[in-house]
mmCIF file of C-alpha atoms and ligand atoms in Angstrom:
data_model
loop_
_atom_site.group_PDB
_atom_site.id
_atom_site.type_symbol
_atom_site.label_atom_id
_atom_site.label_comp_id
_atom_site.label_asym_id
_atom_site.label_seq_id
_atom_site.Cartn_x
_atom_site.Cartn_y
_atom_site.Cartn_z
ATOM 1 C CA MET A 1 27.513 -8.183 14.060
ATOM 2 C CA LYS A 2 25.961 -9.334 11.284
ATOM 3 C CA PRO A 3 25.059 -6.062 8.182
ATOM 4 C CA VAL A 4 21.045 -7.648 6.967
ATOM 5 C CA ASP A 5 19.978 -3.944 5.057
ATOM 6 C CA VAL A 6 22.424 -1.070 4.956
ATOM 7 C CA GLY A 7 22.659 0.228 8.589
ATOM 8 C CA ILE A 8 20.797 -2.487 10.116
ATOM 9 C CA TYR A 9 22.841 -5.340 11.541
ATOM 10 C CA GLU A 10 21.700 -8.367 13.497
ATOM 11 C CA LYS A 11 23.159 -10.890 16.502
ATOM 12 C CA ASP A 12 21.892 -13.417 17.951
ATOM 13 C CA GLY A 13 18.184 -13.065 15.636
ATOM 14 C CA LYS A 14 18.260 -9.710 17.826
ATOM 15 C CA TYR A 15 17.718 -6.690 15.572
ATOM 16 C CA TYR A 16 20.163 -3.258 16.141
ATOM 17 C CA THR A 17 21.422 -0.049 14.621
ATOM 18 C CA LEU A 18 24.264 1.493 14.687
ATOM 19 C CA ASN A 19 23.649 4.094 17.363
ATOM 20 C CA LEU A 20 24.115 8.245 15.870
ATOM 21 C CA ILE A 21 24.809 9.538 19.798
ATOM 22 C CA PRO A 22 26.998 6.573 21.191
ATOM 23 C CA GLY A 23 25.931 6.197 25.172
ATOM 24 C CA GLN A 24 22.560 7.013 25.019
ATOM 25 C CA ASP A 25 19.437 4.883 24.417
ATOM 26 C CA VAL A 26 16.281 6.236 23.846
ATOM 27 C CA TYR A 27 13.856 4.073 25.034
ATOM 28 C CA GLY A 28 16.010 1.425 27.517
ATOM 29 C CA GLU A 29 17.322 -0.536 24.791
ATOM 30 C CA GLU A 30 20.065 -2.273 24.982
ATOM 31 C CA LEU A 31 23.856 -0.509 23.875
ATOM 32 C CA VAL A 32 26.411 -3.211 23.224
ATOM 33 C CA GLU A 33 29.709 -2.314 21.721
ATOM 34 C CA GLU A 34 31.293 -4.334 19.665
ATOM 35 C CA GLU A 35 35.025 -3.327 17.409
ATOM 36 C CA GLY A 36 35.197 0.377 18.945
ATOM 37 C CA PHE A 37 31.023 0.354 17.620
ATOM 38 C CA GLU A 38 28.049 0.894 19.491
ATOM 39 C CA TYR A 39 24.564 -0.698 18.197
ATOM 40 C CA ARG A 40 21.222 0.295 19.986
ATOM 41 C CA GLU A 41 18.666 -3.154 19.935
ATOM 42 C CA TRP A 42 15.796 -2.767 17.843
ATOM 43 C CA ASP A 43 12.452 -3.992 19.313
ATOM 44 C CA PRO A 44 9.779 -5.285 16.828
ATOM 45 C CA ASN A 45 7.992 -5.317 19.453
ATOM 46 C CA ARG A 46 7.960 -1.685 20.078
ATOM 47 C CA SER A 47 8.567 -1.139 16.784
ATOM 48 C CA LYS A 48 6.268 -2.129 14.048
ATOM 49 C CA LEU A 49 9.360 -1.733 11.415
ATOM 50 C CA CYS A 50 11.442 -3.304 12.865
ATOM 51 C CA ALA A 51 8.369 -6.432 12.407
ATOM 52 C CA PHE A 52 8.427 -5.355 8.630
ATOM 53 C CA LEU A 53 11.821 -5.686 8.740
ATOM 54 C CA GLU A 54 11.774 -9.144 10.403
ATOM 55 C CA LYS A 55 9.016 -10.653 7.701
ATOM 56 C CA GLU A 56 10.851 -9.436 5.063
ATOM 57 C CA GLY A 57 14.437 -9.278 5.760
ATOM 58 C CA SER A 58 14.292 -5.713 4.229
ATOM 59 C CA ILE A 59 13.510 -2.087 4.771
ATOM 60 C CA PRO A 60 12.995 0.705 2.178
ATOM 61 C CA ILE A 61 14.805 3.222 3.419
ATOM 62 C CA GLN A 62 18.210 4.175 2.636
ATOM 63 C CA PRO A 63 21.115 6.450 4.092
ATOM 64 C CA ASP A 64 20.396 9.925 1.989
ATOM 65 C CA MET A 65 16.899 9.436 1.881
ATOM 66 C CA ASP A 66 14.182 12.716 3.635
ATOM 67 C CA ILE A 67 11.266 11.378 5.408
ATOM 68 C CA LEU A 68 8.090 11.953 5.955
ATOM 69 C CA TYR A 69 6.660 10.160 9.315
ATOM 70 C CA LEU A 70 3.595 10.569 10.330
ATOM 71 C CA GLY A 71 2.582 9.721 13.939
ATOM 72 C CA ALA A 72 5.639 9.662 15.331
ATOM 73 C CA GLY A 73 4.699 9.269 18.638
ATOM 74 C CA ASP A 74 7.563 9.289 21.083
ATOM 75 C CA GLY A 75 10.246 8.836 18.610
ATOM 76 C CA THR A 76 11.219 5.588 19.339
ATOM 77 C CA THR A 77 10.877 4.140 15.671
ATOM 78 C CA ALA A 78 11.619 7.215 13.998
ATOM 79 C CA SER A 79 14.999 7.039 16.489
ATOM 80 C CA HIS A 80 16.433 3.602 15.262
ATOM 81 C CA MET A 81 15.190 5.756 10.611
ATOM 82 C CA SER A 82 17.484 8.078 12.756
ATOM 83 C CA ASP A 83 20.852 5.942 12.914
ATOM 84 C CA ILE A 84 20.328 4.873 9.421
ATOM 85 C CA VAL A 85 19.368 7.887 7.004
ATOM 86 C CA THR A 86 22.932 9.234 8.779
ATOM 87 C CA GLU A 87 22.915 11.904 5.061
ATOM 88 C CA GLY A 88 19.506 12.461 4.861
ATOM 89 C CA LYS A 89 15.998 13.908 6.725
ATOM 90 C CA ILE A 90 13.519 12.307 9.202
ATOM 91 C CA PHE A 91 10.645 15.122 9.617
ATOM 92 C CA ALA A 92 8.537 13.550 12.431
ATOM 93 C CA LEU A 93 4.753 14.816 12.459
ATOM 94 C CA GLU A 94 2.491 14.173 15.380
ATOM 95 C CA VAL A 95 -0.048 15.449 16.780
ATOM 96 C CA ALA A 96 -0.387 14.857 20.615
ATOM 97 C CA ARG A 97 1.357 17.785 23.518
ATOM 98 C CA GLU A 98 2.818 14.065 25.449
ATOM 99 C CA PRO A 99 4.559 12.122 23.051
ATOM 100 C CA PHE A 100 5.732 15.479 20.861
ATOM 101 C CA ARG A 101 7.150 16.241 23.904
ATOM 102 C CA ASN A 102 9.830 13.495 24.199
ATOM 103 C CA LEU A 103 9.938 14.245 20.029
ATOM 104 C CA LEU A 104 11.231 17.191 20.367
ATOM 105 C CA SER A 105 13.894 16.607 23.308
ATOM 106 C CA LEU A 106 14.374 12.992 21.456
ATOM 107 C CA SER A 107 15.358 15.720 18.013
ATOM 108 C CA LYS A 108 17.389 17.944 20.104
ATOM 109 C CA ASP A 109 20.373 15.647 19.867
ATOM 110 C CA ARG A 110 19.743 13.510 16.393
ATOM 111 C CA ARG A 111 19.661 16.886 14.372
ATOM 112 C CA ASN A 112 18.616 14.238 11.565
ATOM 113 C CA ILE A 113 15.286 14.163 12.764
ATOM 114 C CA PHE A 114 12.888 17.238 12.803
ATOM 115 C CA SER A 115 9.913 17.243 14.888
ATOM 116 C CA ILE A 116 6.547 19.100 13.733
ATOM 117 C CA MET A 117 3.851 19.466 16.010
ATOM 118 C CA ALA A 118 0.317 19.209 13.625
ATOM 119 C CA ASP A 119 -2.607 17.142 12.517
ATOM 120 C CA ALA A 120 -1.721 14.896 9.673
ATOM 121 C CA ARG A 121 -5.272 15.263 8.256
ATOM 122 C CA ASN A 122 -3.973 19.434 7.854
ATOM 123 C CA PRO A 123 -0.882 18.977 5.181
ATOM 124 C CA GLU A 124 -1.443 22.504 3.942
ATOM 125 C CA ARG A 125 -0.135 23.312 7.312
ATOM 126 C CA TYR A 126 3.455 22.151 7.130
ATOM 127 C CA GLU A 127 3.976 21.756 3.259
ATOM 128 C CA GLU A 128 6.662 24.240 3.640
ATOM 129 C CA ILE A 129 8.200 22.857 6.010
ATOM 130 C CA VAL A 130 8.629 19.358 4.033
ATOM 131 C CA GLY A 131 8.907 19.822 0.512
ATOM 132 C CA LYS A 132 9.294 16.740 -1.409
ATOM 133 C CA VAL A 133 10.312 13.499 0.320
ATOM 134 C CA ASP A 134 12.000 9.978 -1.227
ATOM 135 C CA PHE A 135 9.996 7.885 1.686
ATOM 136 C CA ILE A 136 6.793 8.636 3.633
ATOM 137 C CA TYR A 137 6.211 6.052 6.761
ATOM 138 C CA GLN A 138 2.788 6.319 8.607
ATOM 139 C CA ASP A 139 1.327 4.889 11.782
ATOM 140 C CA ILE A 140 -1.773 6.756 13.117
ATOM 141 C CA SER A 141 -4.307 4.116 14.158
ATOM 142 C CA GLN A 142 -8.019 6.645 13.661
ATOM 143 C CA LYS A 143 -10.375 5.555 11.039
ATOM 144 C CA ASP A 144 -9.670 8.026 8.172
ATOM 145 C CA GLN A 145 -5.996 6.498 8.035
ATOM 146 C CA THR A 146 -6.180 6.496 4.457
ATOM 147 C CA GLU A 147 -7.848 9.851 3.697
ATOM 148 C CA ILE A 148 -4.699 10.841 6.129
ATOM 149 C CA PHE A 149 -2.694 8.695 4.028
ATOM 150 C CA LEU A 150 -3.395 10.095 0.686
ATOM 151 C CA LYS A 151 -3.799 14.110 1.755
ATOM 152 C CA ASN A 152 0.252 13.137 2.107
ATOM 153 C CA LEU A 153 0.986 11.385 -0.446
ATOM 154 C CA ARG A 154 1.097 15.257 -2.232
ATOM 155 C CA PHE A 155 4.825 15.356 -0.567
ATOM 156 C CA LEU A 156 5.898 12.128 -1.961
ATOM 157 C CA LYS A 157 8.658 12.075 -4.798
ATOM 158 C CA GLU A 158 7.853 10.175 -8.146
ATOM 159 C CA ASP A 159 8.823 7.018 -8.945
ATOM 160 C CA SER A 160 9.023 6.668 -4.442
ATOM 161 C CA ILE A 161 7.576 4.361 -1.670
ATOM 162 C CA ALA A 162 5.376 4.997 0.872
ATOM 163 C CA ILE A 163 4.058 2.343 3.948
ATOM 164 C CA ILE A 164 0.502 2.660 5.658
ATOM 165 C CA VAL A 165 0.221 0.641 8.975
ATOM 166 C CA VAL A 166 -2.892 -0.216 9.751
ATOM 167 C CA LYS A 167 -4.220 -0.719 12.637
ATOM 168 C CA ALA A 168 -7.689 -2.372 11.470
ATOM 169 C CA LYS A 169 -9.582 -2.121 14.338
ATOM 170 C CA SER A 170 -8.974 1.434 14.761
ATOM 171 C CA MET A 171 -11.365 1.507 10.943
ATOM 172 C CA ASP A 172 -13.941 -0.896 11.676
ATOM 173 C CA VAL A 173 -14.638 -3.481 14.429
ATOM 174 C CA SER A 174 -17.591 -5.142 13.060
ATOM 175 C CA ARG A 175 -15.129 -6.752 9.480
ATOM 176 C CA SER A 176 -11.869 -8.607 9.497
ATOM 177 C CA PRO A 177 -8.748 -7.786 9.383
ATOM 178 C CA GLU A 178 -8.123 -9.293 5.685
ATOM 179 C CA GLN A 179 -11.695 -7.276 4.275
ATOM 180 C CA ILE A 180 -10.493 -3.908 6.229
ATOM 181 C CA TYR A 181 -6.572 -4.314 3.982
ATOM 182 C CA GLU A 182 -8.361 -5.165 0.265
ATOM 183 C CA GLU A 183 -10.632 -1.906 1.858
ATOM 184 C CA VAL A 184 -7.149 0.300 1.797
ATOM 185 C CA GLU A 185 -5.389 -1.205 -0.997
ATOM 186 C CA ASP A 186 -8.498 -0.998 -3.495
ATOM 187 C CA LYS A 187 -8.919 2.977 -2.338
ATOM 188 C CA LEU A 188 -5.079 3.654 -2.895
ATOM 189 C CA GLY A 189 -5.398 1.580 -6.103
ATOM 190 C CA LYS A 190 -8.155 3.860 -7.181
ATOM 191 C CA GLU A 191 -6.036 7.149 -6.877
ATOM 192 C CA GLY A 192 -3.943 5.263 -9.186
ATOM 193 C CA TYR A 193 -0.541 4.002 -6.506
ATOM 194 C CA ASP A 194 0.704 1.020 -7.384
ATOM 195 C CA ILE A 195 0.404 -1.560 -4.281
ATOM 196 C CA LEU A 196 3.895 -3.317 -4.085
ATOM 197 C CA LEU A 197 3.228 -5.526 -1.245
ATOM 198 C CA LYS A 198 1.128 -6.055 1.866
ATOM 199 C CA THR A 199 2.934 -7.228 4.914
ATOM 200 C CA ASP A 200 1.062 -9.223 7.801
ATOM 201 C CA ILE A 201 2.629 -8.514 11.246
ATOM 202 C CA SER A 202 -0.019 -9.697 13.459
ATOM 203 C CA HIS A 203 3.090 -12.096 15.155
ATOM 204 C CA ARG A 204 3.948 -8.776 16.463
ATOM 205 C CA GLN A 205 0.930 -6.337 16.924
ATOM 206 C CA LYS A 206 -2.700 -8.046 16.542
ATOM 207 C CA ASP A 207 -4.689 -7.093 13.445
ATOM 208 C CA HIS A 208 -1.771 -5.122 11.828
ATOM 209 C CA ALA A 209 -0.836 -5.665 8.654
ATOM 210 C CA MET A 210 1.613 -2.973 6.590
ATOM 211 C CA ILE A 211 0.897 -1.906 2.669
ATOM 212 C CA VAL A 212 3.554 -0.935 0.191
ATOM 213 C CA ILE A 213 2.674 1.463 -2.143
ATOM 214 C CA GLU A 214 4.894 3.035 -5.295
ATOM 215 C CA LYS A 215 3.785 6.918 -6.470
HETATM 216 C C1 LIG B 1 1.077 4.036 17.431
HETATM 217 S S1 LIG B 1 1.255 5.395 18.052
HETATM 218 C C2 LIG B 1 3.117 5.378 17.528
HETATM 219 C C3 LIG B 1 3.531 5.213 16.606
HETATM 220 C C4 LIG B 1 5.907 5.428 16.306
HETATM 221 N N1 LIG B 1 5.127 5.111 14.836
HETATM 222 C C5 LIG B 1 6.797 4.342 16.477
HETATM 223 O O1 LIG B 1 6.696 3.214 16.353
HETATM 224 O O2 LIG B 1 7.455 4.923 17.475
HETATM 225 C C6 LIG B 1 0.626 6.512 16.295
HETATM 226 C C7 LIG B 1 0.707 7.958 17.241
HETATM 227 O O3 LIG B 1 0.048 8.959 15.940
HETATM 228 C C8 LIG B 1 -0.687 10.265 16.486
HETATM 229 N N2 LIG B 1 -1.304 10.455 15.665
HETATM 230 C C9 LIG B 1 -2.887 10.520 15.451
HETATM 231 N N3 LIG B 1 -3.067 10.611 14.821
HETATM 232 C C10 LIG B 1 -3.101 12.006 14.457
HETATM 233 C C11 LIG B 1 -3.302 12.640 13.559
HETATM 234 N N4 LIG B 1 -4.665 13.917 13.223
HETATM 235 N N5 LIG B 1 -1.890 13.573 12.718
HETATM 236 C C12 LIG B 1 -0.555 12.740 13.844
HETATM 237 N N6 LIG B 1 -0.379 12.197 14.591
HETATM 238 C C13 LIG B 1 -1.657 11.641 15.251
HETATM 239 C C14 LIG B 1 -0.640 9.946 17.963
HETATM 240 O O4 LIG B 1 -0.676 10.685 18.686
HETATM 241 C C15 LIG B 1 0.398 7.899 18.301
HETATM 242 O O5 LIG B 1 1.608 9.176 18.806
#
């Protein structure tokens, strides 16, 4: 295994994280043992954060970070974050009952995942649990995804980074993805956030890009 970033490894063109709970896979991913350690394959087709890693070579996550994850689904990506942030916490928010059930059972084994069933449009409902975090990651395919992201940036510490996954077709099917990405960047810029990067991940997810901002 070759280290590519903190807590992330590569072998034969595949990405891996060090399994926090050896012996347990989360979504049927391959488990690989090497020199007494167990690694979980991280599939860029299943996880947009891994598609971002593939494009950029690193992700802005460190082991001691506290993270707010909006739209955590059934925990596929959150489980890899959980392998990485061994000294931090992940507040994983999900509104739908079915994926939340999986997320909840994941958080029983993985003690650094705190699952919250809530609508990300109502941050006041979970502000007492979340407090301030070092990183925000949003993967919510809704028409008002930019407004949802802006509402939740109140939880981000100063000089910290957040990523929004933009699914262009959820916002407007009649305009080109590029126009949508520009509109999102404009809205975030107007609210005073610095746009650090826009990464197109359409090689894995059609009409998706990830925008990285700094507060
Ligand atoms: C693309 S899926 C997430 C996949 C997940 N991020 C992963 O990589 O493993 C988007 C999720 O956002 C959730 N979602 C949609 N609107 C939401 C809202 N307003 N608040 C919280 N979650 C929401 C959906 O129920 C869905 O599970």
